[in-house]
Tab-separated table of C-alpha atoms in Angstrom:
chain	number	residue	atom	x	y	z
J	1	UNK	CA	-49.581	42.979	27.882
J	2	UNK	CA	-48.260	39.814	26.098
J	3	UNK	CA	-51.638	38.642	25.333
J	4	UNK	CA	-52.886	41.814	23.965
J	5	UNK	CA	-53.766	42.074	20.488
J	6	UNK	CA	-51.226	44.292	18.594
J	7	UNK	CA	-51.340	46.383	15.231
J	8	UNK	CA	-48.257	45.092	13.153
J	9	UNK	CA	-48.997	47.934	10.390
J	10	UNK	CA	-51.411	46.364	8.407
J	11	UNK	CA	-51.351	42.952	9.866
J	12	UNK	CA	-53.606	42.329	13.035
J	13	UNK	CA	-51.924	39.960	15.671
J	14	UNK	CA	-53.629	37.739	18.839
J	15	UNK	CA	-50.936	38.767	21.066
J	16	UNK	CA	-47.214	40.016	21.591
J	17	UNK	CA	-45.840	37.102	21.422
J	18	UNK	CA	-43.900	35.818	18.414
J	19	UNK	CA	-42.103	32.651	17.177
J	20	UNK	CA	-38.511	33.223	16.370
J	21	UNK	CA	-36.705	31.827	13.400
J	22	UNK	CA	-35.337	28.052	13.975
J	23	UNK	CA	-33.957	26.270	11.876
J	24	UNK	CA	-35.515	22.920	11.732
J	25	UNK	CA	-33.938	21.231	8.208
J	26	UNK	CA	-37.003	19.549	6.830
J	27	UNK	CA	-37.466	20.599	3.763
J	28	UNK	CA	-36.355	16.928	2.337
J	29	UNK	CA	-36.532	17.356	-1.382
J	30	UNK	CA	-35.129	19.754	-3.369
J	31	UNK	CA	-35.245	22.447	-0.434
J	32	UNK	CA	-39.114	22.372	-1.044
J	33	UNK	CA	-41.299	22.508	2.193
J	34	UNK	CA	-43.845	20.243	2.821
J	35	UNK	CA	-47.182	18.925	4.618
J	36	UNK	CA	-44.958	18.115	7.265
J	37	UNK	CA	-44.016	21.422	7.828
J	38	UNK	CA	-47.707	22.347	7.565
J	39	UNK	CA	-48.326	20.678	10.408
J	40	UNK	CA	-45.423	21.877	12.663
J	41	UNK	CA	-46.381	25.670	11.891
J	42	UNK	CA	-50.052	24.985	12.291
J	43	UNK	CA	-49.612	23.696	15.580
J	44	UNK	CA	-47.742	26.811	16.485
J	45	UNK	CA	-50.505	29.072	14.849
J	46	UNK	CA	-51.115	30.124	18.155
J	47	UNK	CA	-48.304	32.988	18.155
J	48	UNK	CA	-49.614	36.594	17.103
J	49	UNK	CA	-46.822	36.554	15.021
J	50	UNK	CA	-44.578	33.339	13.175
J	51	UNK	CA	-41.892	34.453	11.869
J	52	UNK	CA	-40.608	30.686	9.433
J	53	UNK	CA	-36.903	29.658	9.396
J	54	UNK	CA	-34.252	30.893	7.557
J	55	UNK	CA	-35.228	30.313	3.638
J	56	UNK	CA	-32.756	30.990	1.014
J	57	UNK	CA	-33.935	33.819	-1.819
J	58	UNK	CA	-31.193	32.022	-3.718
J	59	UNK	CA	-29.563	28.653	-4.823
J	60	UNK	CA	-26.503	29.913	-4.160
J	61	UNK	CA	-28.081	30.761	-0.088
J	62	UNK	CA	-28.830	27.000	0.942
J	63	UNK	CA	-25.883	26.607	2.843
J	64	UNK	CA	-27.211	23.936	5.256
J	65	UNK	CA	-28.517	20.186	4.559
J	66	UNK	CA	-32.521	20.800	3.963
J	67	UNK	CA	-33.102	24.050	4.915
J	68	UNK	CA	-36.271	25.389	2.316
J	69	UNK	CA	-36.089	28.440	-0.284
J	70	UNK	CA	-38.095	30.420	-2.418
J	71	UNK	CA	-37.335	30.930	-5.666
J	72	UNK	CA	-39.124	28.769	-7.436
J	73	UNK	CA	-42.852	27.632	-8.264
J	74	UNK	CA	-42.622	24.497	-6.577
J	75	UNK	CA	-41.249	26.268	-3.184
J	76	UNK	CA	-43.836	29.139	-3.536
J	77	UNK	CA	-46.217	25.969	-3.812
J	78	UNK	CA	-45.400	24.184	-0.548
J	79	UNK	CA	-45.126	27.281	1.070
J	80	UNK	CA	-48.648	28.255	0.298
J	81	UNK	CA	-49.237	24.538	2.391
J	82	UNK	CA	-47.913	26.244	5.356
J	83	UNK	CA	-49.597	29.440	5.201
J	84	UNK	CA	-53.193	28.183	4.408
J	85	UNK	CA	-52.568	25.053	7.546
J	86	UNK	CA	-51.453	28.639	9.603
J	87	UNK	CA	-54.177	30.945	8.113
J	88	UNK	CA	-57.002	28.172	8.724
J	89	UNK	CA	-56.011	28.411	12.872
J	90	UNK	CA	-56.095	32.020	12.650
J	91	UNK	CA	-52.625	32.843	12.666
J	92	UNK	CA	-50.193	35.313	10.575
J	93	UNK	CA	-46.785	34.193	9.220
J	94	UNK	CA	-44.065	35.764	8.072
J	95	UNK	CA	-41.082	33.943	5.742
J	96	UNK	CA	-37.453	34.738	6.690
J	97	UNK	CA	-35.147	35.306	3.917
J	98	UNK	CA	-31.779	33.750	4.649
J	99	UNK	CA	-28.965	33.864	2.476
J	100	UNK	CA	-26.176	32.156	4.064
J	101	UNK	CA	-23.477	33.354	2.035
J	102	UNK	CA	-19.587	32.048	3.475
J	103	UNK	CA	-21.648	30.197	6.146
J	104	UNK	CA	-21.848	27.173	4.071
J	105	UNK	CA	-20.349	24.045	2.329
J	106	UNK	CA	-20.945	23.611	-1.581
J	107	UNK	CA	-21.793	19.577	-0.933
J	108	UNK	CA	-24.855	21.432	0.234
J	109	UNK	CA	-25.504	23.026	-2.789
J	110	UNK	CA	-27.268	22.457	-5.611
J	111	UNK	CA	-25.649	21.934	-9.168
J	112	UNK	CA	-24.466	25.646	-10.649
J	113	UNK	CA	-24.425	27.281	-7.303
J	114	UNK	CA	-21.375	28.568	-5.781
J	115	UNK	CA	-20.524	29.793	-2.025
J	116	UNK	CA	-20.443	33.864	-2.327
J	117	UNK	CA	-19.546	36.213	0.405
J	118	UNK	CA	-18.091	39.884	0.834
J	119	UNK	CA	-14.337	38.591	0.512
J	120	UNK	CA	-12.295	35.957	0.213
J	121	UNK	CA	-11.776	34.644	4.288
J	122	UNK	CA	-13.484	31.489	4.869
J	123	UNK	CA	-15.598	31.331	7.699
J	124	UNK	CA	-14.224	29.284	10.595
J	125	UNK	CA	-15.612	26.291	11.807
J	126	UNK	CA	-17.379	23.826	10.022
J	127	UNK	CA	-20.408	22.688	7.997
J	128	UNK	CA	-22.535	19.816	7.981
J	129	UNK	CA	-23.175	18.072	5.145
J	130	UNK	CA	-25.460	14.471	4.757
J	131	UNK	CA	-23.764	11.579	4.446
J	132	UNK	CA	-20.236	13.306	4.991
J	133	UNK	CA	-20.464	15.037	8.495
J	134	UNK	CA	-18.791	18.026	9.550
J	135	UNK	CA	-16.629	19.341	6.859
J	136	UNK	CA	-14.784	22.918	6.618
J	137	UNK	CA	-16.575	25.428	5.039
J	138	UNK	CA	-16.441	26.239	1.438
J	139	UNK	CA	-14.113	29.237	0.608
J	140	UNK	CA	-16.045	31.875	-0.561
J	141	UNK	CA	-16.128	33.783	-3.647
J	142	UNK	CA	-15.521	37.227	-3.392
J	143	UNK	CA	-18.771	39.067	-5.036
J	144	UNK	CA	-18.661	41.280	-7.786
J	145	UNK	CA	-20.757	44.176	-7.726
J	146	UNK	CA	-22.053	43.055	-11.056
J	147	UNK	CA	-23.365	39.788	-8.634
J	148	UNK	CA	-24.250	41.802	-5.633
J	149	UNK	CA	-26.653	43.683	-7.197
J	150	UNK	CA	-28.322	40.070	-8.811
J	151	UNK	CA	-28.166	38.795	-5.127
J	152	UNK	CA	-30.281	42.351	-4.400
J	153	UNK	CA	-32.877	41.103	-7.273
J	154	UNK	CA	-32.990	37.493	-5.849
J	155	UNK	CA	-34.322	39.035	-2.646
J	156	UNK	CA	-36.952	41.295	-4.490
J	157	UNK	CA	-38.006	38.325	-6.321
J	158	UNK	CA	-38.362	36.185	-3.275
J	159	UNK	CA	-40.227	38.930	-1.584
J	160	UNK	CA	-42.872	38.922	-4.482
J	161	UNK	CA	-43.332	34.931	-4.223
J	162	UNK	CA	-43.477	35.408	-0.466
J	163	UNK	CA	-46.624	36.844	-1.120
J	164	UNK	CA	-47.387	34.888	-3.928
J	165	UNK	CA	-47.486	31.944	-1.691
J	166	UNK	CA	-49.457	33.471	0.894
J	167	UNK	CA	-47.417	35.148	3.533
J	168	UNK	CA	-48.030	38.407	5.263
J	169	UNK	CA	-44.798	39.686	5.193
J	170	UNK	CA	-41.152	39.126	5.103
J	171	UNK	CA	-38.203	38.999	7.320
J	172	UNK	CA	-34.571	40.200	6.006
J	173	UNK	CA	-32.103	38.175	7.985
J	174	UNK	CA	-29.542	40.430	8.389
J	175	UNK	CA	-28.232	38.817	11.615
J	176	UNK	CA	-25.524	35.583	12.719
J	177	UNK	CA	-23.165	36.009	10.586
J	178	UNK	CA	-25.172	35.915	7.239
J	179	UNK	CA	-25.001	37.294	3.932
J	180	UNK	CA	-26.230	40.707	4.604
J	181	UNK	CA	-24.405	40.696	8.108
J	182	UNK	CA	-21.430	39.186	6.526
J	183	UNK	CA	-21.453	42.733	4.659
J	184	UNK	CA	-22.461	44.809	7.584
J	185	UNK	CA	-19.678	43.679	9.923
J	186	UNK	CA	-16.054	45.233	9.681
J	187	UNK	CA	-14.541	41.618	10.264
J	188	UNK	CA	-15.944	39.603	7.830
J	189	UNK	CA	-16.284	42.353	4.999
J	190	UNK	CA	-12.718	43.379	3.751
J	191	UNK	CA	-14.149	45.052	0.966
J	192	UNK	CA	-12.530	48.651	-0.439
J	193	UNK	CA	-14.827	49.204	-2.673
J	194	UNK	CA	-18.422	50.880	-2.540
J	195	UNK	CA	-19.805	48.099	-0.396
J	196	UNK	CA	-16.863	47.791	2.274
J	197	UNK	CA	-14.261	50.513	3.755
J	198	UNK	CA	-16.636	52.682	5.679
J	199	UNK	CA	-19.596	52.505	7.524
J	200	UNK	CA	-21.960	53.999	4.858
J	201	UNK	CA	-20.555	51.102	2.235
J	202	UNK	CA	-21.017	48.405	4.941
J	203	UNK	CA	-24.645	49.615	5.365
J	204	UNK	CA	-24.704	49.366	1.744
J	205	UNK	CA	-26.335	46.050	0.485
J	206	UNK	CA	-28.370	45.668	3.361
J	207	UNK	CA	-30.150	48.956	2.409
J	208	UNK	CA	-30.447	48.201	-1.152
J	209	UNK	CA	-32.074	44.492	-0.076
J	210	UNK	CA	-34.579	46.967	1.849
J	211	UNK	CA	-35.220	48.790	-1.036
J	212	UNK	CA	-35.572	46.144	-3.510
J	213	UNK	CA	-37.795	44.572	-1.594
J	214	UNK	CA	-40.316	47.250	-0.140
J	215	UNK	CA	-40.412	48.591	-3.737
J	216	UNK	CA	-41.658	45.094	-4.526
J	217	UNK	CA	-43.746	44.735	-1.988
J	218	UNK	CA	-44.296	47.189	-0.121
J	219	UNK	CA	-42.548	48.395	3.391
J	220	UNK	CA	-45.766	47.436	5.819
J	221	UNK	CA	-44.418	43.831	4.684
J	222	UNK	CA	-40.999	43.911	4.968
J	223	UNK	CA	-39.298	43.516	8.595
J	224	UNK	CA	-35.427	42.578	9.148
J	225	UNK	CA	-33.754	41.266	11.851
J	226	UNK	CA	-30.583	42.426	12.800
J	227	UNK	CA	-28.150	40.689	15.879
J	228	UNK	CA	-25.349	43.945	16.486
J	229	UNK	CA	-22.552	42.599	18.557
J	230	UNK	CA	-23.487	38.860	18.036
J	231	UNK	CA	-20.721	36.773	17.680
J	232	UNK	CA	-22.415	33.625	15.944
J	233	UNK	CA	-20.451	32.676	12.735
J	234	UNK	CA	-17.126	34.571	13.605
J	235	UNK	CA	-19.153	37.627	13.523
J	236	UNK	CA	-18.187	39.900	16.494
J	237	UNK	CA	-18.259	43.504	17.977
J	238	UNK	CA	-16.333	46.097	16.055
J	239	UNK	CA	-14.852	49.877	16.129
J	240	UNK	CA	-17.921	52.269	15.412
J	241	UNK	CA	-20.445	48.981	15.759
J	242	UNK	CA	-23.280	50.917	17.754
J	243	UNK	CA	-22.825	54.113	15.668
J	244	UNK	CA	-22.960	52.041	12.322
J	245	UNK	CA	-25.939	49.904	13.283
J	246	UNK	CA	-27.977	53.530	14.570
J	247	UNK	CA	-27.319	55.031	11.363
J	248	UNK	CA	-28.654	51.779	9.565
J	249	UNK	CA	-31.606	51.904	11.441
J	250	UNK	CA	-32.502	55.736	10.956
J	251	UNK	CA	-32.342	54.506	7.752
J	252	UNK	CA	-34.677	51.595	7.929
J	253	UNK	CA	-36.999	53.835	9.807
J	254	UNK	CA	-37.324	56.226	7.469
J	255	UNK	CA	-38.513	53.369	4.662
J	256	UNK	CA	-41.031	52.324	6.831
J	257	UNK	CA	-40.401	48.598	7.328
J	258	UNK	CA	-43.013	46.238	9.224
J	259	UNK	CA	-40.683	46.281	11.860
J	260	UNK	CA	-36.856	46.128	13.178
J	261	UNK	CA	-36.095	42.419	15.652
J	262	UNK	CA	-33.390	42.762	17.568
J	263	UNK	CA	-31.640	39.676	18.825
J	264	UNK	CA	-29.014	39.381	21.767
J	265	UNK	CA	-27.807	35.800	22.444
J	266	UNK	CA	-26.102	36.588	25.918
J	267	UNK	CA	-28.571	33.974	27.610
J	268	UNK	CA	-26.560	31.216	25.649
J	269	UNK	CA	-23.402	32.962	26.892
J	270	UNK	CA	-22.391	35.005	24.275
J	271	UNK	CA	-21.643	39.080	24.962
J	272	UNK	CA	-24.852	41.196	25.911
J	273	UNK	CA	-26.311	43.424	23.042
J	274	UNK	CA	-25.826	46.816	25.381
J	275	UNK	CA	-28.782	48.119	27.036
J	276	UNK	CA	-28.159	51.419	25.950
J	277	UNK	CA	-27.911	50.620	22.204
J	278	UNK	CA	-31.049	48.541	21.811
J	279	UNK	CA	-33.027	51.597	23.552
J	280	UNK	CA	-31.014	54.131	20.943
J	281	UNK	CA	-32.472	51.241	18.071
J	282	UNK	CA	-35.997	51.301	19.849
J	283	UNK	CA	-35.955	55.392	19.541
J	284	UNK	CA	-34.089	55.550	15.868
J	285	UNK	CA	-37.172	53.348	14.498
J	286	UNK	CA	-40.693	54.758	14.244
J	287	UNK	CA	-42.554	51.554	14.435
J	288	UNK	CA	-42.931	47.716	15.767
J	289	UNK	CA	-39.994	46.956	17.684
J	290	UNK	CA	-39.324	43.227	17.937
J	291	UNK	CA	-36.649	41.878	21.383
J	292	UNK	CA	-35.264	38.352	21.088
J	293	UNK	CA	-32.953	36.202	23.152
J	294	UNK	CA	-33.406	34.462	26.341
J	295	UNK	CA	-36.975	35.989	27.625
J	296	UNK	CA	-39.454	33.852	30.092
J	297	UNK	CA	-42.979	35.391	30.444
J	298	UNK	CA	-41.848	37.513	33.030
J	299	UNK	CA	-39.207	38.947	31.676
J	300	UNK	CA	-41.308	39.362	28.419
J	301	UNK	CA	-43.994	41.181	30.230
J	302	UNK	CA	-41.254	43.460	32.111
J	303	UNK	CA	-39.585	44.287	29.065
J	304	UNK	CA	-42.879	45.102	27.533
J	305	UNK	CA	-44.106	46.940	30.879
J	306	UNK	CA	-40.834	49.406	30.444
J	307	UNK	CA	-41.586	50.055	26.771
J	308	UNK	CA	-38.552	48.708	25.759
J	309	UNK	CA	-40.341	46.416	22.968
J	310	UNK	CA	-43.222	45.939	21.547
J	311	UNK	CA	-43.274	42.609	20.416
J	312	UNK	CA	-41.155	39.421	22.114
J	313	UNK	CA	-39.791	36.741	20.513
J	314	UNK	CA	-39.391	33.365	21.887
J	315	UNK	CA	-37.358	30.290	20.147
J	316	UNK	CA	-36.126	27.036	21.374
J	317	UNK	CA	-39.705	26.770	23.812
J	318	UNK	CA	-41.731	27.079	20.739
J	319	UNK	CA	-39.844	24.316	19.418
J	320	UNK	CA	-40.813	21.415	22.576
J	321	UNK	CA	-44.110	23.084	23.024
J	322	UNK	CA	-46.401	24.042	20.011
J	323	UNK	CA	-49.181	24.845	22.534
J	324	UNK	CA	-46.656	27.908	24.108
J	325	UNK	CA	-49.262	30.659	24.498
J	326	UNK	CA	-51.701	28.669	26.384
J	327	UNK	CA	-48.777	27.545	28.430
J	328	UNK	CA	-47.534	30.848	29.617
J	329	UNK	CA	-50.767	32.178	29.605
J	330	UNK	CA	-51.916	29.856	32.218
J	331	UNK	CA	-48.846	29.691	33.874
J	332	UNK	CA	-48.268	25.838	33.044
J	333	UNK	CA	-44.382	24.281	32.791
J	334	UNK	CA	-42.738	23.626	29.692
J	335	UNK	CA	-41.225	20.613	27.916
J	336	UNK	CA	-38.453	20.497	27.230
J	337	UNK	CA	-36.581	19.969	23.812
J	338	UNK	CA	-34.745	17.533	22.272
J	339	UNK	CA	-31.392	18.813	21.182
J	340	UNK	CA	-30.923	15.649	19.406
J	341	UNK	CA	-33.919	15.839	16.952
J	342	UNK	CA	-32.962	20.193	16.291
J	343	UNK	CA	-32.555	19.250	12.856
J	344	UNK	CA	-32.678	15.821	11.835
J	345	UNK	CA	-35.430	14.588	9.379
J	346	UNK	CA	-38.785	13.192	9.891
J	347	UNK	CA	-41.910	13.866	12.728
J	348	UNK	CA	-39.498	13.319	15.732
J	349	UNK	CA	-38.492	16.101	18.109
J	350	UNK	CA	-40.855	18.294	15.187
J	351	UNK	CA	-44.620	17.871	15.553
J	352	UNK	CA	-45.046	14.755	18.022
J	353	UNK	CA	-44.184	17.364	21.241
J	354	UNK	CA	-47.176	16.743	23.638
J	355	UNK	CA	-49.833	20.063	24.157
J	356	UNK	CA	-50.768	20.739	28.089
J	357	UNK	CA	-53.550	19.016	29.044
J	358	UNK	CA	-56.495	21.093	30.321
């Protein structure tokens, strides 16, 4: 089943197989991709489905060292690189909006932005920043609603460029410890307000992101990826977690959305997404169902096999071996990556990974 063509609402993929979100940090200049990244996506064009890493809807969301957005024309420009080098292999691309809210350090911002999060608690851990290193992250600035509901518009608007700049959809990062997931989870968000206190006002912003954006352009084009009981970025599981995430996703359902990904980072050694709950997520949402984390081809094609997805994800092989679908499909090994060259500038550990020969 992984190589069978799938319906993706309006958008026809090659095969089940899809290209997770990695953060690469190329985008050199001004957070603006490039021919470089062309080429790296292109070469992964492949997949029935790329989904691009995270890309900020907002100056004040580039929390990392040369990680791209989209809110301006010369973004939506080099963007429109990537998706024509994808397009002319045949391939279908999706850009993930990424607001990193308290997950950030404001040396990595540009001049007028400001960190921004649900509250006041600065994220643990640390940031890195060029020429400085690792560095503590920013305290955040607790939002006003007045902001939030800008930081709503900022995803509509990217959403519009998205397809402005040739994309077939986009993906609402609403996972590790984000933005939207920094509102969605009880330990981050210490909100009393309409947006905190309760389940309902957790759900809140990411819901009105949804909106904003589907209303811009349309729910066959909007996905989101969520990552319940993911601890990445002092995240964590919480009281009523399973019941609050079901209720967000009867919700989602019942806009319509291109699809719901689901990610579970237990194969890196973090807590297991239950069983149970992503099956209650699979039935709450009537459409494409995306699993991530930790899946081989035959674990892909089981999971597929027991109906318990309909599309898998795959991340860190896609990023040692652009030629992945031939490679599974033909049973051939993998390379393997370079941890080193995850997100450094320039071609190496990027596009100079060897294909299979054959």
């Amino acid at each position: 089943m992984l190589f069978d063509h799938f319906p993706l609402r309006s958008v026809e993929l090659a095969n089940r197989v899809v290209m997770a979100p990695l953060t690469r940090s190329r985008a050199v200049d001004n957070n603006t991709p490039n021919s470089l990244m062309a080429t790296y996506y292109a070469q992964r064009a492949e997949a029935g489905l790329i989904i691009t890493e995270g890309t900020s809807p907002s100056p004040n969301g580039l929390g990392y060292p040369r990680i791209p957005g989209l809110f301006n024309d010369a973004q939506v420009a080099g963007w429109r690189l990537v998706t024509d080098a994808v397009h002319a292999k045949g391939g279908k691309i999706v850009v993930q909006l990424m607001h990193t809210g308290r997950v950030s350090h404001e040396g990595n911002l540009p001049p007028g932005a400001k960190v921004v999060g649900p509250s006041s608690e600065i994220c643990p851990g640390a940031m890195y920043v060029d020429g400085k290193g690792e560095l503590p992250h920013t305290a955040p600035h607790p939002m006003t609603e007045a902001e939030i509901a800008a930081t709503a518009a900022e995803y509509a608007t990217a959403a519009r460029l998205a397809i402005e700049a040739g994309f077939d959809g986009v993906e609402l990062h609403a996972a590790n410890g984000y933005l939207l997931e920094q509102f969605l989870n009880a330990n981050i968000n210490k909100r009393t307000d309409g947006y905190g206190g309760s389940a309902e006002g957790r759900n809140r912003l990411v819901l009105e992101v949804a909106r904003a954006a589907v209303k811009e352009i349309g729910a066959a084009r909007v996905g989101i990826r969520l990552s319940p009981h993911g601890v990445v970025n002092a995240a964590g599981a919480f009281d009523g977690v399973d019941a609050q995430y079901l209720a967000l996703v009867k919700e989602l359902s019942s806009l319509g959305l291109m699809y719901v990904h689901v990610l579970d980072h237990s194969a890196m050694g973090t807590p297991p997404v239950p069983a149970a709950l992503k099956a209650e997520l699979r039935a709450a949402f009537n459409g494409p169902f995306i699993l991530a984390g930790g899946f081989d081809k035959h674990s892909a094609e089981q999971a597929l096999a027991d109906g318990k997805a309909d599309l898998i994800a795959f991340g860190r092989p896609f990023i040692a071996n652009p030629d992945l679908v031939a490679r599974l499909r033909a049973d051939q090994p993998l390379n393997t990556p370079d941890q080193a060259t995850f997100y450094t500038p320039g071609a190496q550990g990027y596009t100079d990974y060897p294909v299979a020969a054959g």
